[in-house]
Amino acid sequence: DSGVTQTPKHLITATGQRVTLRCSPRSGDLSVYWYQQSLDQGLQFLIQYYNGEERAKGNILERFSAQQFPDLHSELNLSSLELGDSALYFCASSPLTANTEAFFGQGTRLTVV
Amino acid sequence: SQQGEEDPQALSIQEGENATMNCSYKTSINNLQWYRQNSGRGLVHLILIRSNEREKHSGRLRVTLDTSKKSSSLLITASRAADTASYFCATDAFDMRFGAGTRLTVKP
């Protein structure tokens, strides 16, 4: 158990809908990262937050947004969903902004039908 | 930021053999990390090597770093079927990007 909790574990929704994925980082970790992994693909970095502030942005679509709350949990919002958004979405946390080990959650499997 | 690129893309070996996979990167780094991912699961941190280190060991894992060649290698000795997974490297960065990974299959 990494200490990072992602909910829900599975999500099935229709095209055009909006969903929210939630991540609770390890206790004390200030950094949260979000990744998307399509079938048999590598991890695409989406966005990073550190202590509530956006720190780095990757290949995140405009239809996607995220935030980190004062209690350090984070949410990834995906809207106007398309079939191609079906993927595993991972959250990771680390104590600092960089140069430290990251701990990954077990992911949310999103299926868009 | 930059990401590491793993090589080979896939590797298949027999149990008991050694497995070597490589990571290349393009700019200077402070550290490099290796992670393992079992199918459909979250990544698990294996080892972090700093730029002033040339080699690091952890159990059956040996990581080397050659900053002059901007490359790192991960050696798994005496492989087991349970080592079957994808392996990723990540260079230090605010955004910790990963390459496509090396898919290792260890046959019993």
Short mmCIF file of N, CA and C in Angstrom, two decimals, chain A:
data_model
loop_
_atom_site.label_atom_id
_atom_site.label_comp_id
_atom_site.label_asym_id
_atom_site.label_seq_id
_atom_site.Cartn_x
_atom_site.Cartn_y
_atom_site.Cartn_z
N ASP A 1 0.84 -1.20 0.00
CA ASP A 1 0.00 0.00 0.00
C ASP A 1 0.88 1.25 0.00
N SER A 2 0.72 2.07 -1.06
CA SER A 2 1.57 3.25 -1.20
C SER A 2 1.16 4.38 -0.28
N GLY A 3 -0.06 4.36 0.22
CA GLY A 3 -0.57 5.46 1.02
C GLY A 3 -1.30 6.50 0.20
N VAL A 4 -1.29 6.34 -1.12
CA VAL A 4 -2.02 7.25 -2.00
C VAL A 4 -3.35 6.59 -2.36
N THR A 5 -4.42 7.30 -2.16
CA THR A 5 -5.75 6.75 -2.40
C THR A 5 -6.42 7.46 -3.56
N GLN A 6 -6.88 6.66 -4.52
CA GLN A 6 -7.61 7.21 -5.64
C GLN A 6 -9.02 6.65 -5.65
N THR A 7 -9.96 7.53 -5.90
CA THR A 7 -11.35 7.08 -6.03
C THR A 7 -12.01 7.77 -7.21
N PRO A 8 -12.95 7.13 -7.90
CA PRO A 8 -13.26 5.72 -7.73
C PRO A 8 -12.22 4.84 -8.41
N LYS A 9 -12.29 3.55 -8.22
CA LYS A 9 -11.36 2.63 -8.88
C LYS A 9 -11.76 2.42 -10.33
N HIS A 10 -13.04 2.36 -10.55
CA HIS A 10 -13.56 2.16 -11.91
C HIS A 10 -14.68 3.17 -12.15
N LEU A 11 -14.77 3.60 -13.40
CA LEU A 11 -15.79 4.56 -13.77
C LEU A 11 -16.17 4.31 -15.22
N ILE A 12 -17.46 4.15 -15.45
CA ILE A 12 -17.96 3.99 -16.81
C ILE A 12 -18.94 5.13 -17.05
N THR A 13 -18.73 5.83 -18.14
CA THR A 13 -19.59 6.97 -18.42
C THR A 13 -19.75 7.13 -19.92
N ALA A 14 -20.68 7.97 -20.31
CA ALA A 14 -20.98 8.14 -21.73
C ALA A 14 -20.22 9.32 -22.31
N THR A 15 -20.08 9.30 -23.62
CA THR A 15 -19.43 10.42 -24.30
C THR A 15 -20.19 11.71 -24.00
N GLY A 16 -19.44 12.78 -23.88
CA GLY A 16 -20.04 14.08 -23.61
C GLY A 16 -20.21 14.40 -22.14
N GLN A 17 -20.04 13.40 -21.30
CA GLN A 17 -20.24 13.60 -19.86
C GLN A 17 -19.01 14.20 -19.21
N ARG A 18 -19.17 14.52 -17.92
CA ARG A 18 -18.09 15.08 -17.12
C ARG A 18 -17.91 14.19 -15.89
N VAL A 19 -16.65 13.95 -15.53
CA VAL A 19 -16.36 13.15 -14.35
C VAL A 19 -15.29 13.83 -13.51
N THR A 20 -15.23 13.45 -12.25
CA THR A 20 -14.21 13.96 -11.34
C THR A 20 -13.50 12.79 -10.69
N LEU A 21 -12.19 12.79 -10.81
CA LEU A 21 -11.36 11.77 -10.17
C LEU A 21 -10.69 12.41 -8.96
N ARG A 22 -10.61 11.63 -7.91
CA ARG A 22 -10.09 12.18 -6.66
C ARG A 22 -8.82 11.46 -6.22
N CYS A 23 -7.93 12.23 -5.64
CA CYS A 23 -6.66 11.67 -5.15
C CYS A 23 -6.35 12.21 -3.77
N SER A 24 -6.11 11.32 -2.84
CA SER A 24 -5.63 11.71 -1.51
C SER A 24 -4.17 11.31 -1.40
N PRO A 25 -3.27 12.25 -1.27
CA PRO A 25 -1.85 11.92 -1.22
C PRO A 25 -1.47 11.29 0.11
N ARG A 26 -0.24 10.79 0.15
CA ARG A 26 0.28 10.27 1.42
C ARG A 26 0.31 11.40 2.43
N SER A 27 0.16 11.05 3.68
CA SER A 27 0.19 12.04 4.73
C SER A 27 1.51 12.80 4.68
N GLY A 28 1.43 14.12 4.62
CA GLY A 28 2.63 14.94 4.63
C GLY A 28 3.18 15.29 3.26
N ASP A 29 2.74 14.57 2.22
CA ASP A 29 3.24 14.89 0.88
C ASP A 29 2.56 16.14 0.35
N LEU A 30 3.37 17.03 -0.20
CA LEU A 30 2.84 18.30 -0.69
C LEU A 30 2.62 18.31 -2.20
N SER A 31 3.31 17.42 -2.90
CA SER A 31 3.22 17.38 -4.36
C SER A 31 2.26 16.30 -4.82
N VAL A 32 1.46 16.64 -5.81
CA VAL A 32 0.58 15.66 -6.44
C VAL A 32 0.78 15.75 -7.95
N TYR A 33 0.90 14.57 -8.57
CA TYR A 33 1.06 14.48 -10.02
C TYR A 33 -0.13 13.69 -10.57
N TRP A 34 -0.55 14.04 -11.78
CA TRP A 34 -1.58 13.27 -12.48
C TRP A 34 -1.01 12.76 -13.81
N TYR A 35 -1.34 11.50 -14.11
CA TYR A 35 -0.89 10.86 -15.34
C TYR A 35 -2.06 10.15 -16.01
N GLN A 36 -1.96 10.04 -17.32
CA GLN A 36 -2.92 9.27 -18.10
C GLN A 36 -2.16 8.14 -18.78
N GLN A 37 -2.71 6.94 -18.72
CA GLN A 37 -2.09 5.80 -19.39
C GLN A 37 -3.15 5.07 -20.20
N SER A 38 -3.02 5.20 -21.51
CA SER A 38 -3.92 4.46 -22.40
C SER A 38 -3.41 3.04 -22.54
N LEU A 39 -4.22 2.19 -23.12
CA LEU A 39 -3.91 0.76 -23.17
C LEU A 39 -2.51 0.52 -23.74
N ASP A 40 -1.70 -0.19 -22.97
CA ASP A 40 -0.36 -0.58 -23.39
C ASP A 40 0.52 0.61 -23.80
N GLN A 41 0.23 1.76 -23.25
CA GLN A 41 1.04 2.94 -23.54
C GLN A 41 1.82 3.35 -22.30
N GLY A 42 2.74 4.25 -22.51
CA GLY A 42 3.47 4.82 -21.38
C GLY A 42 2.60 5.81 -20.65
N LEU A 43 3.16 6.39 -19.63
CA LEU A 43 2.41 7.36 -18.84
C LEU A 43 2.59 8.75 -19.42
N GLN A 44 1.48 9.40 -19.67
CA GLN A 44 1.51 10.77 -20.13
C GLN A 44 1.32 11.69 -18.92
N PHE A 45 2.30 12.53 -18.69
CA PHE A 45 2.21 13.47 -17.59
C PHE A 45 1.16 14.53 -17.92
N LEU A 46 0.27 14.77 -16.99
CA LEU A 46 -0.78 15.76 -17.21
C LEU A 46 -0.48 17.06 -16.47
N ILE A 47 -0.30 16.98 -15.16
CA ILE A 47 -0.16 18.20 -14.38
C ILE A 47 0.40 17.87 -13.01
N GLN A 48 1.07 18.86 -12.40
CA GLN A 48 1.60 18.71 -11.05
C GLN A 48 1.19 19.89 -10.20
N TYR A 49 0.83 19.62 -8.96
CA TYR A 49 0.55 20.64 -7.97
C TYR A 49 1.50 20.49 -6.80
N TYR A 50 1.85 21.62 -6.23
CA TYR A 50 2.67 21.61 -5.02
C TYR A 50 2.04 22.57 -4.02
N ASN A 51 1.61 22.03 -2.92
CA ASN A 51 1.04 22.81 -1.83
C ASN A 51 -0.05 23.77 -2.32
N GLY A 52 -0.88 23.25 -3.19
CA GLY A 52 -2.03 24.02 -3.65
C GLY A 52 -1.82 24.82 -4.92
N GLU A 53 -0.57 24.92 -5.35
CA GLU A 53 -0.28 25.72 -6.53
C GLU A 53 0.10 24.82 -7.70
N GLU A 54 -0.34 25.20 -8.90
CA GLU A 54 0.07 24.46 -10.08
C GLU A 54 1.55 24.67 -10.30
N ARG A 55 2.30 23.57 -10.50
CA ARG A 55 3.75 23.68 -10.60
C ARG A 55 4.25 23.39 -12.00
N ALA A 56 3.62 22.44 -12.65
CA ALA A 56 4.04 22.09 -14.00
C ALA A 56 2.85 21.52 -14.76
N LYS A 57 2.87 21.75 -16.05
CA LYS A 57 1.76 21.30 -16.88
C LYS A 57 2.33 20.48 -18.04
N GLY A 58 1.70 19.38 -18.33
CA GLY A 58 2.12 18.54 -19.43
C GLY A 58 1.10 18.57 -20.54
N ASN A 59 0.85 17.41 -21.09
CA ASN A 59 -0.07 17.30 -22.24
C ASN A 59 -1.52 17.21 -21.79
N ILE A 60 -1.94 18.18 -21.06
CA ILE A 60 -3.30 18.13 -20.54
C ILE A 60 -4.23 18.89 -21.48
N LEU A 61 -5.30 18.22 -21.87
CA LEU A 61 -6.25 18.83 -22.79
C LEU A 61 -7.00 19.97 -22.10
N GLU A 62 -7.51 20.87 -22.92
CA GLU A 62 -8.28 22.00 -22.35
C GLU A 62 -9.56 21.52 -21.70
N ARG A 63 -10.04 20.36 -22.12
CA ARG A 63 -11.26 19.79 -21.52
C ARG A 63 -10.99 19.23 -20.13
N PHE A 64 -9.74 19.13 -19.77
CA PHE A 64 -9.36 18.59 -18.47
C PHE A 64 -8.88 19.73 -17.58
N SER A 65 -9.16 19.62 -16.31
CA SER A 65 -8.66 20.59 -15.35
C SER A 65 -8.42 19.89 -14.03
N ALA A 66 -7.63 20.51 -13.21
CA ALA A 66 -7.32 19.90 -11.92
C ALA A 66 -7.15 20.99 -10.88
N GLN A 67 -7.18 20.59 -9.63
CA GLN A 67 -6.85 21.50 -8.56
C GLN A 67 -6.41 20.71 -7.34
N GLN A 68 -5.70 21.38 -6.47
CA GLN A 68 -5.30 20.80 -5.20
C GLN A 68 -5.86 21.69 -4.11
N PHE A 69 -6.52 21.06 -3.18
CA PHE A 69 -7.24 21.77 -2.14
C PHE A 69 -6.36 22.01 -0.92
N PRO A 70 -6.81 22.91 0.00
CA PRO A 70 -6.00 23.19 1.20
C PRO A 70 -5.64 21.95 2.01
N ASP A 71 -6.49 20.93 1.98
CA ASP A 71 -6.13 19.71 2.73
C ASP A 71 -5.21 18.80 1.91
N LEU A 72 -4.78 19.28 0.77
CA LEU A 72 -3.81 18.66 -0.14
C LEU A 72 -4.38 17.56 -1.03
N HIS A 73 -5.64 17.21 -0.88
CA HIS A 73 -6.18 16.26 -1.83
C HIS A 73 -6.36 16.97 -3.17
N SER A 74 -6.43 16.19 -4.21
CA SER A 74 -6.51 16.77 -5.54
C SER A 74 -7.65 16.14 -6.32
N GLU A 75 -8.17 16.88 -7.25
CA GLU A 75 -9.22 16.37 -8.14
C GLU A 75 -8.85 16.68 -9.58
N LEU A 76 -9.13 15.72 -10.43
CA LEU A 76 -8.94 15.87 -11.87
C LEU A 76 -10.31 15.82 -12.51
N ASN A 77 -10.67 16.89 -13.18
CA ASN A 77 -11.97 16.99 -13.82
C ASN A 77 -11.82 16.78 -15.32
N LEU A 78 -12.61 15.87 -15.84
CA LEU A 78 -12.57 15.57 -17.27
C LEU A 78 -13.95 15.85 -17.83
N SER A 79 -14.04 16.71 -18.83
CA SER A 79 -15.35 17.08 -19.35
C SER A 79 -15.44 16.79 -20.85
N SER A 80 -16.66 16.86 -21.35
CA SER A 80 -16.92 16.58 -22.77
C SER A 80 -16.18 15.33 -23.21
N LEU A 81 -16.38 14.28 -22.44
CA LEU A 81 -15.58 13.07 -22.63
C LEU A 81 -15.75 12.45 -24.01
N GLU A 82 -14.65 11.93 -24.51
CA GLU A 82 -14.62 11.26 -25.80
C GLU A 82 -14.15 9.83 -25.58
N LEU A 83 -14.41 8.98 -26.58
CA LEU A 83 -14.00 7.58 -26.45
C LEU A 83 -12.51 7.45 -26.17
N GLY A 84 -11.75 8.33 -26.79
CA GLY A 84 -10.30 8.28 -26.64
C GLY A 84 -9.80 8.67 -25.27
N ASP A 85 -10.67 9.16 -24.42
CA ASP A 85 -10.27 9.49 -23.05
C ASP A 85 -10.27 8.26 -22.15
N SER A 86 -10.76 7.16 -22.68
CA SER A 86 -10.74 5.91 -21.91
C SER A 86 -9.29 5.56 -21.60
N ALA A 87 -8.98 5.39 -20.33
CA ALA A 87 -7.59 5.16 -19.92
C ALA A 87 -7.55 4.91 -18.42
N LEU A 88 -6.36 4.57 -17.98
CA LEU A 88 -6.07 4.56 -16.55
C LEU A 88 -5.52 5.92 -16.17
N TYR A 89 -6.04 6.48 -15.11
CA TYR A 89 -5.56 7.76 -14.63
C TYR A 89 -4.90 7.54 -13.27
N PHE A 90 -3.63 7.89 -13.20
CA PHE A 90 -2.87 7.70 -11.97
C PHE A 90 -2.57 9.03 -11.31
N CYS A 91 -2.58 8.97 -10.03
CA CYS A 91 -2.13 10.07 -9.20
C CYS A 91 -0.90 9.60 -8.44
N ALA A 92 0.05 10.48 -8.25
CA ALA A 92 1.23 10.17 -7.45
C ALA A 92 1.48 11.33 -6.51
N SER A 93 2.13 11.06 -5.40
CA SER A 93 2.48 12.14 -4.49
C SER A 93 3.93 12.00 -4.06
N SER A 94 4.50 13.11 -3.67
CA SER A 94 5.87 13.10 -3.14
C SER A 94 5.98 14.24 -2.14
N PRO A 95 6.99 14.16 -1.29
CA PRO A 95 7.11 15.17 -0.23
C PRO A 95 7.45 16.56 -0.77
N LEU A 96 8.27 16.57 -1.82
CA LEU A 96 8.79 17.83 -2.32
C LEU A 96 8.34 18.06 -3.76
N THR A 97 8.91 19.10 -4.36
CA THR A 97 8.52 19.39 -5.74
C THR A 97 9.29 18.54 -6.74
N ALA A 98 10.46 18.10 -6.36
CA ALA A 98 11.28 17.35 -7.31
C ALA A 98 12.34 16.56 -6.55
N ASN A 99 13.03 15.71 -7.28
CA ASN A 99 14.20 15.00 -6.75
C ASN A 99 13.90 14.06 -5.60
N THR A 100 12.69 13.62 -5.50
CA THR A 100 12.35 12.66 -4.46
C THR A 100 11.49 11.55 -5.03
N GLU A 101 11.48 10.45 -4.31
CA GLU A 101 10.66 9.32 -4.70
C GLU A 101 9.18 9.71 -4.71
N ALA A 102 8.48 9.21 -5.71
CA ALA A 102 7.04 9.44 -5.79
C ALA A 102 6.30 8.14 -5.50
N PHE A 103 5.13 8.29 -4.94
CA PHE A 103 4.31 7.14 -4.57
C PHE A 103 3.01 7.21 -5.38
N PHE A 104 2.71 6.10 -6.03
CA PHE A 104 1.56 6.08 -6.93
C PHE A 104 0.35 5.40 -6.30
N GLY A 105 -0.81 5.94 -6.64
CA GLY A 105 -2.06 5.26 -6.31
C GLY A 105 -2.30 4.13 -7.29
N GLN A 106 -3.36 3.40 -7.06
CA GLN A 106 -3.68 2.25 -7.90
C GLN A 106 -4.45 2.62 -9.15
N GLY A 107 -4.76 3.88 -9.28
CA GLY A 107 -5.37 4.35 -10.52
C GLY A 107 -6.88 4.29 -10.54
N THR A 108 -7.44 5.08 -11.43
CA THR A 108 -8.87 5.04 -11.75
C THR A 108 -8.97 4.62 -13.20
N ARG A 109 -9.70 3.53 -13.42
CA ARG A 109 -9.91 3.09 -14.80
C ARG A 109 -11.17 3.72 -15.33
N LEU A 110 -11.01 4.59 -16.30
CA LEU A 110 -12.15 5.29 -16.90
C LEU A 110 -12.48 4.66 -18.24
N THR A 111 -13.72 4.30 -18.40
CA THR A 111 -14.21 3.78 -19.68
C THR A 111 -15.31 4.71 -20.18
N VAL A 112 -15.11 5.23 -21.36
CA VAL A 112 -16.10 6.10 -21.98
C VAL A 112 -16.78 5.31 -23.08
N VAL A 113 -18.10 5.22 -23.01
CA VAL A 113 -18.84 4.40 -23.98
C VAL A 113 -19.77 5.28 -24.83
#
